XYZ file of C-alpha atoms in Angstrom:
407
model
C 45.406 -22.457 -10.570
C 42.263 -21.012 -12.405
C 40.631 -17.682 -12.683
C 39.847 -14.317 -15.067
C 41.930 -15.174 -18.209
C 43.686 -11.806 -18.337
C 44.470 -11.621 -14.492
C 45.821 -15.505 -14.888
C 47.252 -14.133 -17.972
C 49.262 -11.593 -16.097
C 51.109 -13.933 -13.800
C 52.110 -16.266 -16.392
C 55.341 -15.752 -18.515
C 55.641 -18.862 -20.288
C 52.582 -20.804 -22.354
C 52.667 -24.425 -22.791
C 51.845 -25.764 -26.332
C 52.001 -29.013 -27.973
C 53.900 -30.605 -24.824
C 56.483 -27.796 -25.383
C 56.917 -25.130 -23.034
C 58.089 -21.396 -25.415
C 58.260 -18.228 -23.772
C 54.840 -15.697 -23.549
C 55.179 -13.088 -26.284
C 53.244 -10.209 -27.491
C 52.116 -12.810 -30.398
C 50.969 -15.451 -28.184
C 49.109 -12.599 -26.015
C 47.494 -11.119 -29.261
C 46.294 -14.711 -29.999
C 45.172 -15.205 -26.288
C 42.827 -11.540 -26.242
C 41.715 -12.617 -29.942
C 40.384 -16.277 -28.706
C 38.908 -14.239 -25.085
C 37.179 -12.065 -27.241
C 35.688 -14.620 -29.500
C 34.258 -16.645 -27.127
C 33.207 -13.687 -24.745
C 31.314 -11.867 -27.505
C 29.039 -15.817 -27.551
C 27.601 -14.828 -24.658
C 30.121 -17.864 -23.118
C 32.098 -17.754 -20.066
C 35.630 -17.909 -19.998
C 38.119 -19.182 -17.659
C 42.057 -19.121 -17.914
C 44.442 -21.936 -16.116
C 47.785 -21.488 -15.375
C 50.528 -24.000 -13.396
C 53.691 -24.223 -11.810
C 56.143 -27.196 -11.067
C 56.961 -27.016 -7.288
C 60.478 -27.586 -6.651
C 60.280 -30.626 -4.372
C 63.072 -29.699 -2.179
C 61.300 -26.089 -1.083
C 58.083 -27.321 -1.694
C 58.068 -31.066 0.310
C 55.244 -33.312 0.951
C 53.029 -31.801 3.613
C 54.331 -27.686 2.828
C 52.299 -25.819 5.132
C 50.233 -23.687 2.009
C 48.571 -20.371 3.386
C 46.780 -17.732 1.060
C 46.852 -14.867 3.366
C 50.913 -14.923 3.662
C 51.138 -15.886 -0.348
C 54.462 -18.371 0.860
C 54.133 -19.930 -3.011
C 55.301 -18.090 -6.552
C 52.423 -16.174 -7.836
C 54.191 -14.937 -10.960
C 56.553 -16.848 -13.782
C 53.432 -18.990 -13.714
C 53.094 -21.151 -16.737
C 49.950 -20.121 -18.685
C 47.738 -23.810 -20.221
C 44.617 -22.380 -21.924
C 41.019 -21.302 -21.661
C 37.593 -23.313 -21.040
C 34.610 -21.982 -21.774
C 31.214 -22.751 -20.607
C 27.795 -22.032 -21.882
C 24.961 -20.896 -19.345
C 22.441 -19.732 -20.994
C 19.793 -17.782 -19.215
C 16.140 -19.017 -19.212
C 13.754 -19.349 -21.940
C 11.424 -17.186 -19.462
C 14.082 -14.288 -18.632
C 13.916 -11.433 -21.996
C 10.434 -11.250 -21.538
C 9.748 -10.555 -17.662
C 13.057 -7.749 -18.560
C 10.827 -6.487 -21.047
C 7.588 -6.586 -18.597
C 10.406 -4.522 -15.881
C 11.264 -1.891 -18.326
C 7.375 -1.181 -19.312
C 5.935 -1.412 -15.809
C 8.709 1.243 -15.316
C 11.756 -0.877 -13.611
C 15.009 -0.294 -14.271
C 17.108 -3.633 -14.863
C 20.850 -3.360 -14.020
C 23.028 -5.879 -14.291
C 25.619 -6.664 -12.068
C 28.298 -9.852 -12.596
C 31.765 -11.057 -12.426
C 32.022 -11.816 -15.611
C 33.971 -9.795 -18.366
C 32.554 -7.064 -20.191
C 32.390 -7.935 -23.149
C 30.917 -11.410 -21.941
C 28.276 -9.276 -19.819
C 27.969 -7.440 -22.686
C 26.562 -10.034 -24.616
C 24.605 -12.179 -22.273
C 22.886 -8.375 -21.516
C 21.770 -7.593 -25.279
C 20.494 -11.706 -25.017
C 18.559 -10.850 -22.312
C 17.101 -7.790 -23.190
C 19.038 -5.909 -20.810
C 20.635 -3.735 -23.329
C 17.839 -2.844 -25.908
C 18.612 -3.821 -29.617
C 19.643 0.110 -31.529
C 21.221 1.355 -28.156
C 25.217 1.680 -27.990
C 27.471 2.024 -25.431
C 30.146 4.562 -25.704
C 32.595 1.771 -27.229
C 29.791 1.071 -29.815
C 29.531 4.495 -30.799
C 33.274 4.856 -31.171
C 33.309 1.886 -33.156
C 30.684 3.015 -35.482
C 31.906 5.930 -36.055
C 35.687 5.167 -35.867
C 37.127 7.535 -33.759
C 38.246 7.521 -29.968
C 36.754 6.715 -27.190
C 37.718 9.878 -25.794
C 36.118 12.458 -28.139
C 32.198 10.437 -27.655
C 30.120 12.209 -24.898
C 28.800 9.393 -22.382
C 25.754 11.075 -22.536
C 25.203 9.960 -25.897
C 25.195 6.315 -24.832
C 21.805 5.266 -23.624
C 23.667 2.039 -22.808
C 26.955 1.510 -20.689
C 29.239 -1.496 -19.585
C 31.067 -0.458 -16.412
C 34.585 -2.411 -15.404
C 34.866 -3.437 -11.751
C 38.598 -1.602 -11.991
C 36.892 1.833 -13.376
C 34.518 1.730 -10.298
C 37.176 1.439 -7.702
C 38.372 4.438 -8.223
C 35.166 6.386 -9.592
C 34.427 9.112 -7.403
C 30.710 9.322 -5.799
C 29.503 11.994 -8.479
C 30.581 10.912 -11.751
C 28.776 7.026 -10.720
C 25.587 9.023 -9.751
C 25.640 10.390 -13.340
C 26.228 6.704 -14.729
C 22.794 5.752 -12.848
C 20.995 8.377 -13.961
C 21.749 9.454 -17.688
C 21.867 5.728 -18.938
C 19.017 3.681 -18.761
C 20.777 0.549 -19.487
C 23.600 -0.372 -17.129
C 25.907 -3.366 -17.167
C 28.367 -3.505 -14.285
C 30.931 -6.652 -15.137
C 34.093 -7.731 -12.961
C 32.462 -6.515 -10.093
C 33.336 -7.224 -6.482
C 30.650 -7.815 -3.530
C 31.793 -5.048 -1.879
C 31.170 -2.792 -5.528
C 28.068 -4.031 -5.242
C 27.168 -2.849 -2.375
C 28.812 0.471 -3.801
C 26.282 0.039 -6.472
C 23.265 -0.248 -4.635
C 23.705 2.680 -1.902
C 24.648 4.388 -5.237
C 20.773 3.862 -6.647
C 19.085 4.580 -3.374
C 21.339 8.354 -3.593
C 18.458 8.646 -6.844
C 15.546 7.876 -4.663
C 15.045 4.684 -5.906
C 13.555 1.266 -3.873
C 16.240 -0.973 -4.296
C 15.881 -4.548 -4.821
C 19.073 -6.760 -5.312
C 19.576 -10.391 -6.125
C 22.739 -12.406 -4.217
C 23.441 -16.205 -3.505
C 26.260 -16.225 -1.891
C 27.597 -15.021 1.649
C 29.631 -12.406 -0.330
C 26.073 -10.720 -0.608
C 24.663 -10.265 2.478
C 25.742 -6.741 2.423
C 24.438 -5.767 -0.225
C 21.438 -8.035 0.069
C 21.130 -6.395 3.678
C 21.738 -2.482 2.071
C 18.955 -3.186 -0.173
C 15.411 -2.418 0.496
C 14.095 -5.316 -1.044
C 17.200 -8.704 -0.778
C 16.158 -11.599 -2.942
C 17.613 -14.902 -2.189
C 17.943 -18.173 -4.370
C 16.401 -20.684 -2.806
C 18.429 -23.343 -4.678
C 21.984 -22.117 -5.140
C 21.678 -19.605 -2.230
C 23.625 -19.740 1.354
C 22.230 -19.608 4.344
C 23.744 -16.748 5.364
C 22.420 -14.692 1.842
C 18.687 -16.372 2.713
C 19.170 -14.754 6.402
C 19.985 -11.401 5.000
C 17.344 -11.292 2.085
C 13.357 -9.999 2.714
C 12.532 -12.601 0.276
C 13.733 -16.264 -1.061
C 13.221 -17.158 -5.007
C 11.813 -21.123 -4.655
C 12.989 -21.566 -8.000
C 15.837 -19.503 -8.477
C 14.162 -17.669 -11.286
C 14.267 -14.160 -12.243
C 10.419 -14.023 -13.729
C 8.991 -15.378 -10.456
C 10.492 -11.652 -9.047
C 8.341 -9.675 -12.168
C 5.465 -12.382 -11.464
C 5.578 -11.345 -7.264
C 5.837 -7.176 -8.548
C 2.731 -8.058 -10.126
C 1.141 -9.493 -7.349
C 2.021 -6.824 -5.220
C 0.763 -4.385 -7.374
C -2.680 -6.553 -7.884
C -2.812 -6.380 -3.772
C -2.324 -2.744 -3.592
C -4.933 -1.818 -6.497
C -7.372 -4.467 -4.570
C -6.655 -2.384 -1.643
C -7.940 0.619 -2.474
C -11.009 -0.500 -4.025
C -11.778 -1.956 -1.037
C -10.979 0.763 0.969
C -12.342 3.514 -1.388
C -15.533 0.974 -1.576
C -15.981 0.927 2.526
C -15.340 4.559 2.773
C -18.065 5.909 0.163
C -20.625 4.654 2.207
C -19.888 6.889 4.932
C -21.418 10.311 3.715
C -24.784 9.033 2.920
C -24.480 7.682 6.547
C -23.390 10.504 8.307
C -25.245 13.267 6.420
C -28.766 11.736 7.061
C -27.925 11.926 11.256
C -26.821 15.890 10.342
C -30.099 17.272 8.848
C -32.135 14.990 11.242
C -30.041 17.415 14.028
C -29.678 20.898 11.750
C -32.683 20.796 9.711
C -35.093 18.963 12.822
C -36.673 16.598 10.220
C -37.471 13.576 10.630
C -35.085 10.883 11.388
C -34.440 9.753 7.610
C -32.130 6.289 8.668
C -32.092 4.673 11.341
C -29.794 3.192 13.488
C -30.995 -0.499 13.118
C -31.266 0.213 9.043
C -27.457 1.588 9.176
C -26.094 -1.854 11.128
C -28.267 -3.517 8.089
C -26.295 -1.767 5.486
C -23.070 -2.473 7.196
C -23.172 -5.778 8.040
C -25.625 -7.093 5.358
C -24.740 -4.874 2.152
C -21.769 -3.742 2.433
C -19.366 -6.415 3.942
C -19.570 -8.873 1.145
C -18.641 -6.749 -1.880
C -15.825 -4.683 0.095
C -14.125 -8.435 0.368
C -15.017 -10.079 -3.053
C -12.943 -6.133 -4.497
C -9.963 -7.942 -2.785
C -10.270 -11.201 -5.671
C -10.752 -9.042 -8.404
C -8.213 -9.689 -10.956
C -5.711 -7.530 -12.455
C -6.092 -4.287 -14.737
C -4.785 -4.385 -18.172
C -2.462 -1.988 -17.322
C -1.370 -3.160 -13.921
C 2.469 -3.534 -15.602
C 2.250 -1.083 -17.855
C 2.193 1.871 -15.808
C 5.574 3.411 -13.571
C 6.126 2.582 -9.842
C 4.460 4.301 -7.618
C 6.322 7.342 -5.229
C 6.007 5.441 -1.877
C 5.934 9.135 -0.169
C 2.904 10.678 -1.799
C 0.651 7.538 -3.757
C 0.075 6.177 -0.288
C -2.740 3.418 0.580
C -5.053 6.228 1.808
C -4.454 9.453 -0.321
C -6.060 12.444 -0.337
C -7.310 11.659 -4.347
C -9.030 9.121 -2.119
C -10.502 10.955 -0.099
C -11.989 13.399 -2.680
C -13.433 10.540 -4.604
C -15.036 8.577 -1.754
C -16.229 11.120 -0.188
C -16.554 14.461 -2.096
C -17.815 12.677 -4.984
C -18.944 9.281 -4.709
C -20.208 9.281 -1.596
C -22.078 12.917 -2.265
C -23.578 11.368 -5.285
C -25.210 8.362 -3.364
C -25.892 10.849 -0.711
C -27.742 13.212 -2.700
C -29.855 10.128 -4.367
C -30.661 9.119 -0.983
C -32.285 12.160 0.223
C -34.049 12.501 -3.315
C -35.735 8.890 -2.424
C -36.293 10.332 0.923
C -38.185 13.635 0.018
C -40.141 11.704 -2.524
C -41.476 9.110 -0.612
C -42.236 11.356 2.532
C -43.865 13.967 -0.335
C -45.874 11.028 -1.680
C -47.774 10.476 1.869
C -48.274 14.285 2.159
C -45.543 15.869 3.885
C -43.516 18.217 1.308
C -39.646 19.151 2.329
C -40.515 22.723 3.240
C -43.091 21.231 5.544
C -40.573 18.657 7.072
C -38.199 21.269 8.368
C -38.566 21.925 12.332
C -41.194 18.780 12.705
C -39.029 16.691 14.156
C -40.243 17.187 17.688
C -43.895 17.323 16.765
C -42.759 13.628 14.594
C -41.295 12.086 17.463
C -43.208 13.094 20.683
C -45.807 10.782 21.882
C -47.845 13.914 23.637
C -48.736 14.890 19.962
C -52.000 12.258 18.538
C -52.361 14.164 15.512
C -50.126 15.731 13.097
C -50.850 18.231 9.983
C -48.946 17.548 6.822
C -48.901 19.607 3.314
C -52.440 19.235 2.567
C -54.025 20.091 5.826
C -54.783 16.397 6.675
C -54.175 14.958 9.461
C -52.408 12.103 10.608
C -53.800 10.126 14.142
C -51.230 8.489 15.810
C -52.943 5.304 17.680
C -51.847 3.643 20.670
C -53.453 0.098 22.112
C -53.145 -0.534 25.700
C -53.445 -3.828 27.154
């Protein structure tokens, strides 16, 4: 049998050393704990092994072993030893975690490893920053019992799955709220779902990674489920919203950056498109209300929209990212929408008005150069457009004569 070393040891009453089976005493257990903590502290994954010699008369060949009924011994086993494995994180993960932190994304580690191993890995990849302490670290540094440490004094937290199993919802919410760096160790897939629900209660947009069948509920519950394309099961891929083709955490960060870039560029394109509405509408309003000659013709507007607006609006979609795109806090989806009040006010109230004012300035300057001052233009629309009137007097009492040619 193999599994979590501490659980394997609890089922053992003897230990196999140098070809001899000896009774498991406190000295052996202490040696086991020291070796386990040393290997786990190096960030290595440790597995315990044990066996049991089954009597042939009770367990003949072909015996129907059933894990559900547990019709075989599960205690009084013989401990064989520990095996540690090095499963180093990818080289790009620490940089990806740092980018997440600068972008305001909280990275929570959920693993089935022992807390010691999980903590060592979290420190290696930057999930627990250098200098940030857990409650156990503070207690060890001050040489005081853990119970005397205020949990809020610790920026980092390592939570064991056994604690999470009996933890009240309010207590879990406090951990998620007051600790910036959190590691959940020895957790089950069901507890992963509880953690996702707790993060969502904080109002967060939650993305979850998973590869196994048991991860499917958490992937389905999360706002963004991310399955592994190489190591992931078919069930997890179906439950996920996104599949990592290279199983690399850094690809998620790249996806976040691309998503922010697309959102920014769409806002730029929309703002540019909306801005031209004011300088196109206001000439018609002035034409109707002030009775002036039409400043902007219909064909001219079509030429502007189809000729000069279309290409720049499309080109804005290919803008390069801003230098601070991964240094901003995540947007609030309930407030910071694609088209919001701020964008409307800038497009219409500021840039649109400036463009409209510039257009009217050009219009009145051209008309003044041709003898029609702004005061003379008021109410002259009907005479300007009338085919029955041949001559029109400008501001300098000059007559403008219309010529008609009949074939």
